[in-house]
Coordinates of C-alpha atoms in Angstrom, one line a residue:
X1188 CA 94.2 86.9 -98.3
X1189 CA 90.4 86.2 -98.7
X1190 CA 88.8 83.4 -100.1
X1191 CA 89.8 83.4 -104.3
X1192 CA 89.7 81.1 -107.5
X1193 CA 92.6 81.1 -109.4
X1194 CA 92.3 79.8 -113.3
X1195 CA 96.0 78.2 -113.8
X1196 CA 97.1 75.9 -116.7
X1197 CA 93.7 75.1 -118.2
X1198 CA 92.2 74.4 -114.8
X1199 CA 90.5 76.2 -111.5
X1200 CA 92.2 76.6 -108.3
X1201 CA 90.4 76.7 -105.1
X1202 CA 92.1 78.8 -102.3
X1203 CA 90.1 79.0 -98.8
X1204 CA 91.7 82.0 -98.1
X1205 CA 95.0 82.6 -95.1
X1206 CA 91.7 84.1 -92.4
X1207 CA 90.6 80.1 -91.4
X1208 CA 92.6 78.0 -89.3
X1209 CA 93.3 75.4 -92.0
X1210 CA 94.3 77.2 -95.3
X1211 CA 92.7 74.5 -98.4
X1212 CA 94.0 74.4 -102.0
X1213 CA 91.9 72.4 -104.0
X1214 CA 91.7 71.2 -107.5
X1215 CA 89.0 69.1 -109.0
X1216 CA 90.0 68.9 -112.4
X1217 CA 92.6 67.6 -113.8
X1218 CA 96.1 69.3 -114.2
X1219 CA 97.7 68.9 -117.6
X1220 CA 100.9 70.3 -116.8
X1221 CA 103.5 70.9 -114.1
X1222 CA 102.1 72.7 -110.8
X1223 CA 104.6 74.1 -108.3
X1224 CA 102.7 75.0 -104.7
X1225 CA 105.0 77.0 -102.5
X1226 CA 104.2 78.2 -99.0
X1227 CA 104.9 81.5 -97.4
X1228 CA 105.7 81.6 -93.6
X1229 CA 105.6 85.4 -91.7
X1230 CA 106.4 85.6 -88.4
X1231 CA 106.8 82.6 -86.2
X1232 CA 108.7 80.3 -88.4
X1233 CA 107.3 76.8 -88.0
X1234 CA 106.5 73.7 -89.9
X1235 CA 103.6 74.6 -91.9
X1236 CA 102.4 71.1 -91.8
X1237 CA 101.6 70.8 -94.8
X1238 CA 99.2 67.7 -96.1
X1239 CA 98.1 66.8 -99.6
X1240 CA 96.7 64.1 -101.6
X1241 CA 95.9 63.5 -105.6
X1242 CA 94.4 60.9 -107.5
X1243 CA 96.0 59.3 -110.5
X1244 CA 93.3 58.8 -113.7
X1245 CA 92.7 55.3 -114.2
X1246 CA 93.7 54.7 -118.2
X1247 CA 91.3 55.2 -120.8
X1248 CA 90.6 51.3 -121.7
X1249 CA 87.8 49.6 -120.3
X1250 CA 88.0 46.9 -117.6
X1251 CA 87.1 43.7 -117.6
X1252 CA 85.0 41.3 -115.2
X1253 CA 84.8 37.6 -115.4
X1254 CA 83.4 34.8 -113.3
X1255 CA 85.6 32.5 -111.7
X1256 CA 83.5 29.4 -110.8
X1257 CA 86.4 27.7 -108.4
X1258 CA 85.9 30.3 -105.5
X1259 CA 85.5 28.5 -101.5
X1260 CA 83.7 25.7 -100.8
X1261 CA 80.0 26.1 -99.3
X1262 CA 78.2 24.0 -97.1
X1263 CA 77.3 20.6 -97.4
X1264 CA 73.2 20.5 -99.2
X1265 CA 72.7 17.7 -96.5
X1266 CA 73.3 16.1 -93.5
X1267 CA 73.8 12.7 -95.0
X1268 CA 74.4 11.9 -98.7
X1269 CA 75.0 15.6 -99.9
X1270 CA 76.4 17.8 -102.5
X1271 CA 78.6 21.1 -101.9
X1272 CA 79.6 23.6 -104.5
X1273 CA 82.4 26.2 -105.2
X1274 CA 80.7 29.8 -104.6
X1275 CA 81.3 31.7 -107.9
X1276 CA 83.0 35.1 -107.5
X1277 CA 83.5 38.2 -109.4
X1278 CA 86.9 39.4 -110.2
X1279 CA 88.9 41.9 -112.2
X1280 CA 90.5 40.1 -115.3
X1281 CA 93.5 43.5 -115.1
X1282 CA 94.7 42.2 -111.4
X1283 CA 92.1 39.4 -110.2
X1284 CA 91.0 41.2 -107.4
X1285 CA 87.7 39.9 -106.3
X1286 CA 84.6 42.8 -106.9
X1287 CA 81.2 43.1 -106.4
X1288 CA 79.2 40.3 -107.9
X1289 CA 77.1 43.4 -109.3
X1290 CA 80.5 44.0 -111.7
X1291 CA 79.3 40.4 -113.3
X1292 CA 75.7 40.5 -113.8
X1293 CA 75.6 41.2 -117.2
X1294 CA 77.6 37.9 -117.6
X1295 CA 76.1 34.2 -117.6
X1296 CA 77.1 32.6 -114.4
X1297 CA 79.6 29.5 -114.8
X1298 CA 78.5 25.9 -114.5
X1299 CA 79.2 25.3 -110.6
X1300 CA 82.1 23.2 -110.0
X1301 CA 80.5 20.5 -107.4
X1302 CA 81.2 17.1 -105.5
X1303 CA 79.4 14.7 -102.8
X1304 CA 80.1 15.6 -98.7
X1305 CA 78.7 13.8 -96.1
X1306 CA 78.7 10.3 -98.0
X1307 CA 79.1 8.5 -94.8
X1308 CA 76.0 8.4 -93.5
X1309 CA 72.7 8.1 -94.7
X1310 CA 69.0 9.6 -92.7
X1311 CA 66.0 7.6 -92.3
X1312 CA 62.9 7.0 -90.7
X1313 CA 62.9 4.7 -88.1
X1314 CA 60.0 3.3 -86.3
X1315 CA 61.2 3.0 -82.7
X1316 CA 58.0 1.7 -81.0
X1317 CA 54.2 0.4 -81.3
X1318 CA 51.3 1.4 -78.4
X1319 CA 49.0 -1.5 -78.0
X1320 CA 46.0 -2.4 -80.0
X1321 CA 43.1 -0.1 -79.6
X1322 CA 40.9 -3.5 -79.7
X1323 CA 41.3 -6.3 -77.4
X1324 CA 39.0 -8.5 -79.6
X1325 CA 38.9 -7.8 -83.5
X1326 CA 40.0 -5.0 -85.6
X1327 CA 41.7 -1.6 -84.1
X1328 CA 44.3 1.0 -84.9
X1329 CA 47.8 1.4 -83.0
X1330 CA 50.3 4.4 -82.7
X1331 CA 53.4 4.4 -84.0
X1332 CA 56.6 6.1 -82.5
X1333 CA 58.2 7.3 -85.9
X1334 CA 61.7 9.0 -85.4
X1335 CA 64.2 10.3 -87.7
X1336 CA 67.8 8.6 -87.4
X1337 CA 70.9 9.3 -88.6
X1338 CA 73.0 6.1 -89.3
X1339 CA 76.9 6.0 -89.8
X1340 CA 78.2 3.4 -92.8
X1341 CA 81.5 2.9 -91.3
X1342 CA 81.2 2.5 -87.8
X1343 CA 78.0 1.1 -87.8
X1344 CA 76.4 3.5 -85.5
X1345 CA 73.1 5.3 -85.1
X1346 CA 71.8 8.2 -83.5
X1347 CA 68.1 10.4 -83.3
X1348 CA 68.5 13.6 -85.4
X1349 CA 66.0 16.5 -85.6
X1350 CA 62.9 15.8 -87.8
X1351 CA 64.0 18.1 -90.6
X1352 CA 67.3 16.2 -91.6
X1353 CA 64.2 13.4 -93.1
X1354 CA 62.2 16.2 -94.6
X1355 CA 63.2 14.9 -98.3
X1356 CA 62.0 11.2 -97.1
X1357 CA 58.3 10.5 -97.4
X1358 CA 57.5 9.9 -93.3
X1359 CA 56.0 6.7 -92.6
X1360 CA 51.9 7.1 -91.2
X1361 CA 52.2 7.2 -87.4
X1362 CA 49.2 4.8 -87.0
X1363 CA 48.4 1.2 -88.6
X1364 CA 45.6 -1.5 -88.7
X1365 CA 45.7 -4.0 -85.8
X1366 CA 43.6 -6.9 -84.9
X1367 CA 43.3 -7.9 -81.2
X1368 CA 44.1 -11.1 -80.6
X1369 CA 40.6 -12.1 -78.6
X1370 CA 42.4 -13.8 -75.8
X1371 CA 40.4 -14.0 -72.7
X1372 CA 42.7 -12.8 -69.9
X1373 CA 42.1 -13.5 -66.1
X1374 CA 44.0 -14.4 -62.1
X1375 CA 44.4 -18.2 -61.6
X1376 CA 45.7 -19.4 -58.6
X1377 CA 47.2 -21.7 -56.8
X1378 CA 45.7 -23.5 -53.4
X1379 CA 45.1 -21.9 -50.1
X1380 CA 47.4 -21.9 -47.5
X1381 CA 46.9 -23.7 -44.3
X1382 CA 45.3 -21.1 -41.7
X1383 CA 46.6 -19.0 -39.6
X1384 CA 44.8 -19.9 -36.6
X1385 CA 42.3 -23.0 -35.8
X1386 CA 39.6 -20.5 -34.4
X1387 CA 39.4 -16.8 -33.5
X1388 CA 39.4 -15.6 -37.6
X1389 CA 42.7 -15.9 -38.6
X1390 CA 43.9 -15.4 -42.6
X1391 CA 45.1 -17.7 -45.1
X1392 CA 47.1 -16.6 -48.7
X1393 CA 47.7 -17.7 -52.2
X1394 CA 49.4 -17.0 -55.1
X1395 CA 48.0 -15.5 -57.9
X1396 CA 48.9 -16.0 -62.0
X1397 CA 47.6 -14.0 -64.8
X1398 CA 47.1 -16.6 -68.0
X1399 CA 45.2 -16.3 -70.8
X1400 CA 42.7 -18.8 -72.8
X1401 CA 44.9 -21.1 -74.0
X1402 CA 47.0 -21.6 -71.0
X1403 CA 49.6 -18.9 -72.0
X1404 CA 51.1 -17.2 -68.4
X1405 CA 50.9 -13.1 -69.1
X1406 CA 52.5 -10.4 -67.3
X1407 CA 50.5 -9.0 -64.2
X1408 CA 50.1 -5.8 -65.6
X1409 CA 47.9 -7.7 -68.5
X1410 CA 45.3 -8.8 -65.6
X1411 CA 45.5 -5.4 -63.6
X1412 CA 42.0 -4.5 -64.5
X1413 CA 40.7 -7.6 -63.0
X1414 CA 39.7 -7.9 -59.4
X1415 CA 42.6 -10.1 -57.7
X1416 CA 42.1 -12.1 -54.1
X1417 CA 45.0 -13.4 -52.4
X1418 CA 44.7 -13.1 -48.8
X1419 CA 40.8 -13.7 -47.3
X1420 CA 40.1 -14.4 -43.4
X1421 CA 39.1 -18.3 -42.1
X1422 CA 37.7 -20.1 -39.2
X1423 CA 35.9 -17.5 -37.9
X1424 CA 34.6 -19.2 -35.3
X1425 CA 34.9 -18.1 -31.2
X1426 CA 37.5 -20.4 -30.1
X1427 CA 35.9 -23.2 -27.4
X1428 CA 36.9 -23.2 -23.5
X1429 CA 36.1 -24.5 -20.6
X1430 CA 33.8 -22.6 -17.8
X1431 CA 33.0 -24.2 -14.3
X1432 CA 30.6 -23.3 -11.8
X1433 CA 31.1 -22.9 -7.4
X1434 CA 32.2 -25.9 -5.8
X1435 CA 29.7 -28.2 -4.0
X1436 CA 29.7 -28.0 -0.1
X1437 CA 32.0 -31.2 1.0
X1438 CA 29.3 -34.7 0.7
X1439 CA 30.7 -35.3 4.8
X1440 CA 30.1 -33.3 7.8
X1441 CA 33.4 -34.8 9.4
X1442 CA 36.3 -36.7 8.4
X1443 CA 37.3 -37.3 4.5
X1444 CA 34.6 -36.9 1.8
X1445 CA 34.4 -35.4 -1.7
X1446 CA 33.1 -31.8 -3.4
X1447 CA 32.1 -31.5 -7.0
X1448 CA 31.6 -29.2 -9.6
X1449 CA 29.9 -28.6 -12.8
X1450 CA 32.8 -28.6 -16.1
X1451 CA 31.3 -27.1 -19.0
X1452 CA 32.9 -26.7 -22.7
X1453 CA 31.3 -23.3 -24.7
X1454 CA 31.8 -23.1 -28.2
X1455 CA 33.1 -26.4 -29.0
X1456 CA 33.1 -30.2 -28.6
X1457 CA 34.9 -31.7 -25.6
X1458 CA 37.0 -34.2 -27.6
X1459 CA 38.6 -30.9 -29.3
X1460 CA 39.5 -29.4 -26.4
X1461 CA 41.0 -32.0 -25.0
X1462 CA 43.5 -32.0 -27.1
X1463 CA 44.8 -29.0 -26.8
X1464 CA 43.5 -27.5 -23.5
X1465 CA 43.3 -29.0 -20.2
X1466 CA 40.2 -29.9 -18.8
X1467 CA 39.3 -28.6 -15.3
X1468 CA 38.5 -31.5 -13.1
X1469 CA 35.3 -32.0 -11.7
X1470 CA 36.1 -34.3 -8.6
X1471 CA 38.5 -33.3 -5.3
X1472 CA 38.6 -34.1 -2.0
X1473 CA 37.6 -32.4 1.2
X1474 CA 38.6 -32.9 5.0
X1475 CA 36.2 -31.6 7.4
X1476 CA 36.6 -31.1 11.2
X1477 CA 34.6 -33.7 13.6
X1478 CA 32.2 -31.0 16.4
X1479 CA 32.5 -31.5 19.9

C-alpha cells in the first residue's frame, strides 16, 4: 500500500505507506473519539514491533507562576562583615515545580530574604612598614608598605589577603611627610693597639664605633658611607744590626798578643741593640809561632 491520508472521526491520518522499512501512522490533531489501530501480518509471522506514543492536552485553565523568595542560599557579598541572600526562583503554583525565571517576569520580584555571613572577621589596611626619610637633615617624604589584612575576632589572628577584599576601604597614601633628624653621623674609635713589630713595618688595629652628635652609639650600617680605618702599618723603620769589618793581623809576631776589629751598629743606636741583640766583640786573642 502506498503512501495515503485517511480522514477518520473528524481528524487526518497519516499512513507512510507498507513499501518503507518502518511503516508510520501519525496523527497531529486531536482524536475526539475512540481509535482502534490493528496490524496485519502476511507471511513470516513475527512481532510487528509495534511503538507508539500520544500526548494528553493539558486542561483548558491557565497556569499560574509565582515567585518564591526562600530558594538556596548564595554567596557571602564579602570576605569579612557580609550579607548573603536567598536566590528567588520561579515556580508553578499547580505542582511547585521550579520553571524558567522567564515564566515570572511579568511579576514584581519578592523582597530578598537576607542575613549577615562572615561576621567573624573584619578587613583592613594595615601599614606593615616605613623606608627611611628621604632627608637626612630637614623635611623629606617616606614610603609606606600598605597591605591589606584580614583579622579574625575570635581567635585573635591575622593574615595578608589580596588587595581587592579592602576595595570598599578608602587605602591609606603610601607616602608621608618626614623630617630628618639632622644628626651628624660618623666612626669613633678606640686607641691603637700596641705594634706588631718594633721595626721592619709591622701593623697595629682598633676598634671602630659609629655614634652620632650627641653621643648616641648607631648601627654600622648607619656609618657605611663613611670611610672607616682600623688596621694601618707602624714603625717602618729598617730594623738596626750589627756589621763588622776583617780582623786585624795579630799586634805580636810571636808568642800571645791580641787582634781587633771594627763593630759597627747600622740603622739604630747601640744602647737599643743591646738589649735585644748581641753585640759582636771587638777584642780576641791571638797566639803566634816564634821563627827559627
Amino acid at each position: 500500500m502506498f503512501k495515503r491520508e485517511i480522514t477518520l472521526k473528524g481528524t487526518v491520518i497519516e499512513y507512510s505507506g507498507s513499501d518503507t522499512k518502518v511503516e508510520r501512522i501519525n496523527c497531529t490533531d486531536r482524536i475526539e473519539e475512540e481509535l482502534i489501530l490493528q496490524v496485519l501480518c502476511v507471511g513470516n509471522p513475527h512481532n510487528p514491533d509495534v511503538r507508539y506514543s500520544f500526548n494528553i492536552p493539558i486542561e483548558e485553565h491557565r497556569e499560574q507562576f509565582l515567585w518564591d523568595p526562600s530558594g538556596s542560599w548564595l554567596e557571602c557579598s564579602r570576605m569579612c562583615q557580609g550579607e548573603r541572600r536567598r536566590k528567588a526562583v520561579c515556580f508553578r503554583q499547580s505542582d511547585h515545580l521550579e520553571v524558567s525565571d522567564q515564566r515570572c517576569e511579568h511579576l514584581p520580584r519578592p523582597v530578598a530574604v537576607t542575613e549577615p555571613c562572615n561576621a567573624d572577621c573584619e578587613v583592613r589596611w594595615h601599614t606593615a612598614g616605613k623606608s627611611e626619610c628621604s632627608a637626612k637633615c630637614g623635611p623629606g617624604y617616606r614610603s609606606l608598605d600598605i597591605q591589606c589584612m584580614k583579622y579574625s575576632l575570635l581567635q585573635r589572628e591575622s593574615e595578608r589577603v589580596e588587595a581587592s577584599a579592602c576595595a570598599e576601604i578608602p587605602k591609606p597614601h603610601a607616602r608621608e611627610p618626614c623630617h630628618g633628624d639632622c644628626l651628624l653621623k660618623s666612626w669613633q674609635y678606640s686607641n691603637w693597639s700596641q705594634c706588631s713589630k718594633t721595626c721592619g713595618r709591622g701593623s697595629r688595629s682598633r676598634e671602630s664605633y659609629c655614634m652620632n652628635n650627641l653621643g648616641r652609639r648607631l648601627a654600622d650600617r648607619e656609618c657605611s658611607e663613611f670611610q672607616r680605618l682600623v688596621t694601618e702599618t707602624c714603625n717602618d723603620l729598617p730594623c738596626p744590626q750589627w756589621t763588622v769589618n776583617e780582623w786585624s793581623e795579630c799586634l805580636v809576631t810571636c808568642g800571645k798578643g791580641m787582634k781587633h776589629r771594627l763593630v759597627t751598629c747600622v740603622g739604630g743606636g747601640e744602647e737599643k741593640l743591646s738589649e735585644q741583640y748581641w753585640r759582636p766583640t771587638e777584642h780576641c786573642c791571638c797566639v803566634c809561632d816564634q821563627l827559627l
